[in-house]
XYZ file of C-alpha atoms in Angstrom:
400
model
C 121.777 0.175 103.699
C 122.345 2.891 106.248
C 120.515 4.094 109.341
C 120.330 7.815 110.007
C 119.072 8.841 113.449
C 117.726 12.352 113.843
C 116.247 14.034 116.928
C 112.500 14.785 116.786
C 112.981 18.543 116.344
C 115.124 17.948 113.222
C 112.485 15.586 111.833
C 109.832 18.250 112.420
C 111.955 20.864 110.660
C 112.426 18.594 107.646
C 108.717 17.870 107.457
C 107.915 21.583 107.571
C 110.615 22.602 105.089
C 110.190 19.909 102.453
C 106.485 19.174 102.663
C 106.897 15.827 100.890
C 109.172 14.418 103.632
C 107.747 11.037 104.691
C 104.419 11.341 102.977
C 102.655 8.205 104.256
C 101.407 7.483 107.771
C 101.690 4.142 109.495
C 100.596 2.982 112.967
C 102.112 4.121 116.262
C 103.338 7.464 114.856
C 105.629 6.076 112.168
C 105.814 7.562 108.669
C 107.284 6.165 105.466
C 107.747 6.797 101.757
C 110.009 5.957 98.829
C 111.323 9.413 98.021
C 115.081 9.399 97.532
C 115.233 5.771 98.606
C 113.125 3.871 101.120
C 112.538 5.947 104.264
C 110.927 5.253 107.625
C 110.666 7.768 110.492
C 110.027 6.570 114.020
C 109.125 8.302 117.293
C 110.949 7.187 120.473
C 110.496 3.475 121.176
C 111.968 -0.012 121.007
C 111.828 -0.527 117.254
C 113.307 -3.025 114.820
C 113.262 -2.141 111.110
C 113.837 -4.539 108.202
C 114.032 -3.441 104.561
C 113.964 -5.970 101.725
C 114.302 -5.996 97.948
C 111.367 -8.126 96.869
C 112.680 -8.767 93.356
C 115.905 -10.371 94.579
C 114.438 -11.640 97.888
C 117.303 -9.902 99.695
C 117.391 -8.417 103.181
C 119.002 -5.007 102.719
C 118.778 -3.664 106.259
C 117.761 -5.169 109.593
C 118.552 -3.407 112.856
C 117.141 -2.074 116.130
C 116.313 1.647 116.004
C 115.558 3.806 119.032
C 114.028 6.682 117.069
C 114.655 8.871 114.019
C 114.928 8.090 110.326
C 116.027 4.958 108.515
C 116.879 5.679 104.871
C 118.147 3.218 102.302
C 121.497 3.828 100.658
C 120.075 2.777 97.298
C 118.164 5.619 95.681
C 117.299 4.071 92.326
C 114.209 1.904 91.722
C 113.991 -1.201 93.869
C 110.796 -2.959 94.890
C 111.162 -2.356 98.623
C 109.346 -4.038 101.476
C 109.245 -2.428 104.923
C 108.752 -4.473 108.082
C 108.623 -2.740 111.479
C 108.432 -4.373 114.889
C 107.901 -2.629 118.212
C 108.733 -4.318 121.503
C 109.274 -7.523 119.525
C 105.806 -7.451 117.948
C 105.151 -6.927 114.208
C 103.075 -3.769 113.862
C 103.628 -2.735 110.249
C 104.465 -4.336 106.914
C 104.293 -2.628 103.540
C 105.345 -3.775 100.076
C 105.935 -0.914 97.647
C 103.330 -0.730 94.905
C 103.337 2.272 92.550
C 100.009 1.560 90.853
C 97.702 4.555 91.195
C 100.242 6.371 93.376
C 101.781 9.819 92.751
C 105.373 9.339 91.590
C 108.000 11.910 90.608
C 110.948 11.580 88.201
C 113.431 14.447 88.039
C 115.808 14.871 85.102
C 115.792 18.642 84.501
C 119.582 18.958 84.870
C 120.241 16.799 81.817
C 120.954 18.164 78.337
C 118.644 17.957 75.322
C 120.246 14.706 74.209
C 119.994 13.276 77.719
C 116.273 14.015 77.866
C 115.628 12.388 74.494
C 117.706 9.386 75.559
C 115.678 9.037 78.747
C 112.098 10.017 77.868
C 111.178 6.670 76.321
C 112.170 4.937 79.549
C 110.111 7.382 81.609
C 107.048 6.565 79.505
C 107.679 2.822 79.829
C 108.032 3.202 83.608
C 104.583 4.833 83.752
C 103.030 2.161 81.543
C 104.542 -0.663 83.549
C 103.613 0.608 86.999
C 100.364 2.432 86.100
C 101.402 5.241 88.430
C 100.313 8.887 88.414
C 103.613 10.186 87.091
C 105.065 13.699 87.123
C 108.380 14.343 85.372
C 110.511 17.484 85.761
C 112.241 18.371 82.480
C 114.012 21.338 80.896
C 111.646 24.219 80.019
C 112.815 24.273 76.391
C 111.638 20.687 75.918
C 108.068 21.105 77.107
C 106.840 22.194 73.687
C 108.577 19.225 72.041
C 107.322 16.516 74.424
C 104.230 17.622 76.319
C 101.539 16.665 73.809
C 103.251 13.358 73.013
C 102.939 12.007 76.556
C 99.386 12.572 77.822
C 99.871 9.968 80.578
C 102.828 11.827 82.081
C 102.525 15.240 83.707
C 105.524 17.202 82.426
C 106.644 20.263 84.380
C 109.721 22.473 84.281
C 110.499 23.138 87.952
C 110.460 21.496 91.364
C 108.052 24.188 92.527
C 105.574 23.284 89.795
C 105.991 19.595 90.587
C 104.989 20.197 94.219
C 105.155 17.553 96.919
C 103.249 14.672 98.452
C 104.795 11.914 96.318
C 104.732 8.273 97.281
C 108.032 7.681 95.442
C 110.571 9.729 93.485
C 113.656 9.051 91.362
C 116.493 11.107 89.900
C 117.391 10.179 86.335
C 120.741 11.884 85.842
C 124.418 11.223 85.215
C 126.131 10.554 88.533
C 129.862 10.902 89.141
C 131.822 9.704 92.160
C 129.045 7.234 92.994
C 131.561 4.558 93.948
C 129.042 2.644 96.068
C 126.528 2.622 93.194
C 123.835 4.148 95.370
C 122.261 6.352 92.670
C 122.574 4.050 89.665
C 123.241 0.301 89.459
C 126.043 0.693 86.896
C 128.284 3.657 86.100
C 126.729 5.364 83.084
C 130.106 5.439 81.343
C 129.991 1.655 81.120
C 126.507 1.427 79.595
C 125.784 4.702 77.762
C 123.098 7.336 78.120
C 120.007 5.298 77.229
C 120.724 2.271 79.372
C 121.695 4.472 82.301
C 118.108 5.715 82.581
C 116.592 2.270 82.074
C 118.671 0.798 84.896
C 117.886 3.647 87.316
C 114.184 3.007 86.691
C 114.442 -0.771 87.021
C 113.775 -1.472 83.331
C 115.462 -3.780 80.865
C 118.435 -1.915 79.344
C 117.167 -1.702 75.784
C 116.616 1.212 73.420
C 113.296 3.046 73.699
C 112.967 5.771 71.094
C 110.964 8.783 72.331
C 108.096 10.408 70.481
C 108.493 14.100 69.668
C 106.243 16.798 68.267
C 106.771 17.485 64.568
C 105.761 21.031 63.698
C 102.954 21.286 61.141
C 103.757 22.324 57.602
C 105.027 19.134 56.028
C 108.083 19.032 53.825
C 109.828 22.438 53.988
C 111.473 22.355 50.517
C 110.720 20.376 47.384
C 114.301 19.404 46.528
C 116.218 16.531 48.164
C 118.067 17.892 51.175
C 120.284 16.959 54.092
C 120.449 18.540 57.560
C 123.632 18.842 59.544
C 124.718 20.279 62.886
C 128.327 21.169 63.629
C 128.201 22.829 67.066
C 128.653 21.120 70.436
C 128.946 21.823 74.148
C 132.662 21.009 74.402
C 135.562 21.074 71.957
C 136.139 17.329 72.202
C 132.711 16.745 70.651
C 133.501 18.847 67.568
C 134.799 17.397 64.341
C 138.250 18.872 64.846
C 139.527 18.000 61.373
C 139.901 21.503 59.841
C 139.019 20.564 56.236
C 136.351 17.977 56.991
C 133.024 19.793 56.915
C 133.861 21.727 53.756
C 134.754 18.520 51.890
C 131.579 16.698 52.978
C 129.349 19.648 52.139
C 130.891 19.921 48.671
C 130.322 16.199 48.151
C 126.674 16.429 49.224
C 125.975 19.390 46.952
C 127.606 17.665 43.991
C 125.384 14.693 44.772
C 122.286 16.809 44.241
C 121.374 17.750 47.812
C 120.641 21.079 49.367
C 122.492 21.226 52.683
C 120.996 23.014 55.701
C 122.679 23.700 59.034
C 120.118 23.603 61.855
C 122.331 24.479 64.843
C 121.073 27.056 67.283
C 124.392 28.922 67.261
C 126.353 30.075 64.201
C 129.514 30.501 66.285
C 130.612 28.842 69.523
C 133.863 28.425 71.414
C 136.086 29.729 74.182
C 139.262 31.780 74.423
C 141.208 31.585 71.172
C 139.290 28.653 69.642
C 135.986 29.350 67.902
C 133.850 27.127 65.693
C 131.974 28.797 62.842
C 129.118 27.912 60.527
C 130.813 25.845 57.798
C 131.175 27.274 54.318
C 128.637 26.221 51.715
C 125.593 25.435 53.871
C 122.220 27.152 53.876
C 121.869 28.836 57.245
C 118.910 27.783 59.421
C 120.637 28.602 62.714
C 118.814 30.543 65.396
C 116.305 30.039 68.209
C 113.702 28.022 66.292
C 111.525 25.667 68.383
C 112.848 22.131 68.556
C 109.615 20.916 66.960
C 110.433 23.055 63.898
C 113.901 21.542 63.745
C 112.220 18.145 64.055
C 110.084 19.010 60.985
C 113.206 19.678 58.933
C 114.787 16.484 60.216
C 111.706 14.345 59.611
C 111.693 15.126 55.886
C 115.456 15.155 55.338
C 117.086 12.300 53.443
C 119.485 11.985 56.392
C 121.297 13.968 59.064
C 125.036 14.409 59.667
C 126.089 15.461 63.148
C 128.053 14.921 66.325
C 127.415 13.514 69.778
C 124.957 16.303 70.533
C 121.308 16.978 71.212
C 120.382 17.468 67.556
C 121.630 13.975 66.698
C 119.282 12.618 69.345
C 116.482 14.765 67.908
C 117.180 13.374 64.430
C 116.995 9.844 65.853
C 113.728 10.672 67.630
C 112.413 12.032 64.303
C 113.251 8.657 62.694
C 115.810 10.163 60.330
C 118.978 8.220 59.372
C 121.832 9.656 61.439
C 125.476 9.816 60.381
C 127.197 10.397 63.727
C 130.789 11.587 63.855
C 132.168 10.971 67.343
C 135.415 9.788 68.844
C 134.857 11.494 72.196
C 132.201 8.929 73.172
C 132.269 5.153 72.893
C 130.263 3.490 70.148
C 127.619 2.300 72.629
C 127.075 5.653 74.332
C 124.377 6.920 71.977
C 121.488 5.248 70.160
C 122.311 2.550 67.656
C 122.925 3.758 64.113
C 124.591 1.839 61.257
C 126.214 5.115 60.182
C 128.401 5.725 63.214
C 131.842 7.080 62.215
C 134.767 6.371 64.541
C 138.490 5.956 63.922
C 139.668 3.123 66.150
C 143.304 3.812 65.252
C 143.539 6.976 67.342
C 142.703 7.774 70.956
C 138.944 7.503 71.475
C 136.128 6.948 73.967
C 137.428 9.003 76.917
C 133.910 10.134 77.828
C 132.961 6.512 78.553
C 136.204 5.529 80.240
C 135.445 4.927 83.932
C 138.978 6.141 84.704
C 138.109 9.590 83.297
C 135.636 11.981 84.915
C 134.255 14.630 82.599
C 134.882 18.169 83.796
C 131.911 20.060 82.368
C 133.482 23.376 83.372
C 136.466 22.752 81.062
C 135.403 23.434 77.463
C 138.720 21.982 76.244
C 138.636 18.817 78.366
C 140.871 16.135 76.859
C 141.906 13.892 79.779
C 144.480 11.715 78.048
C 146.183 14.028 75.549
C 145.183 17.528 76.611
C 148.723 18.783 77.120
C 150.165 17.284 73.931
C 150.032 17.978 70.205
C 147.689 14.972 69.909
C 144.833 16.776 71.669
C 141.420 15.932 70.150
C 142.912 13.382 67.766
C 139.757 11.296 68.319
C 137.977 13.481 65.757
C 140.941 15.091 63.989
C 141.718 11.546 62.892
C 138.303 11.096 61.252
C 138.765 11.967 57.587
C 136.106 13.415 55.288
C 136.607 10.385 53.026
C 135.587 8.082 55.892
C 132.389 10.056 56.423
C 131.653 10.245 52.697
C 132.038 6.482 52.283
C 129.652 5.987 55.223
C 127.099 8.329 53.640
C 127.220 6.315 50.418
C 125.917 3.252 52.304
C 122.622 4.944 53.242
C 119.774 3.340 51.259
C 118.409 5.786 48.729
C 121.524 7.946 48.662
C 121.605 9.997 45.461
C 124.527 8.619 43.450
C 124.745 11.565 41.082
C 128.158 12.907 42.108
C 130.634 13.213 39.271
């Protein structure tokens, strides 16, 4: 743990500027809270502060402090205990208890898939601690999630969230956190779901979120399949140039209508662009995610990439055929229809030696400057995906 000493005028400025800075009063002019770690502010005096983790019975910090702010290095959930002495006499002891307290979780910076990976853990955190929970999420996900979580106040900005919280946590992907101050384990080593669970002090298991399914029931009478081919970086695409066409032809011969539910028909950078594949029925466009969830809910299955719509299909309880070599097999939710070619380079996104550069659409850290670039998905054949599809229970075996 670390001790940060600030002069009184700086403390006053922080209190005025942030509002929620040190939200709880103790005796003798001290303040404390659990926002961004465990924090204690102290006026001038002969103080001694001890911070403990009550779950592990560990002393995390114990030191004399003349005045200022003591803030823990660890910013994820720990069950802290604060003990403060003045002039050698115990004057304050407080064990963190979230029950009935206002608590904030912020995860707005995450993508659609990140939010769906994390929302089940947020709900479990509220159930476990019985706190008054506010969660900051992306604005485009409010319609999908708000009604499904009546015990969590969902907002789309820090301003709407306001201040005055007893405790707060950031559920995000953290890079360069070599001291593990923001998350107990590097997310690349555990995957998206478990990353959130560990930040919130929960068992690292899968917790599927609940999403709003738009009214209207089954959208078409015939058997159909949904797919999504677009992604946020080229490494996530299925970079085999003949692959989508072959799979779509197979599905149509098998008696399915095939709908593409991506938002974008075309996406790319520079000289590389990815288009709506030939042969699909086009449902691209800015439809609400709950409408996409309706199409997914009634589909026989979904075929996609490591992207937000695969997570939405999983949340809609639809079988997911996931084509991904960019991520490790444990990065996303568990599906028996994961397609990965182990014989080519794979898993760079979950390699702790590789840091994703989100500004580089063509990021390929191991082979980017060679003719093997993106072989992780170029090496996945349509035959491999087709054979995986055939294992789905109920698959229509009508292909000639």
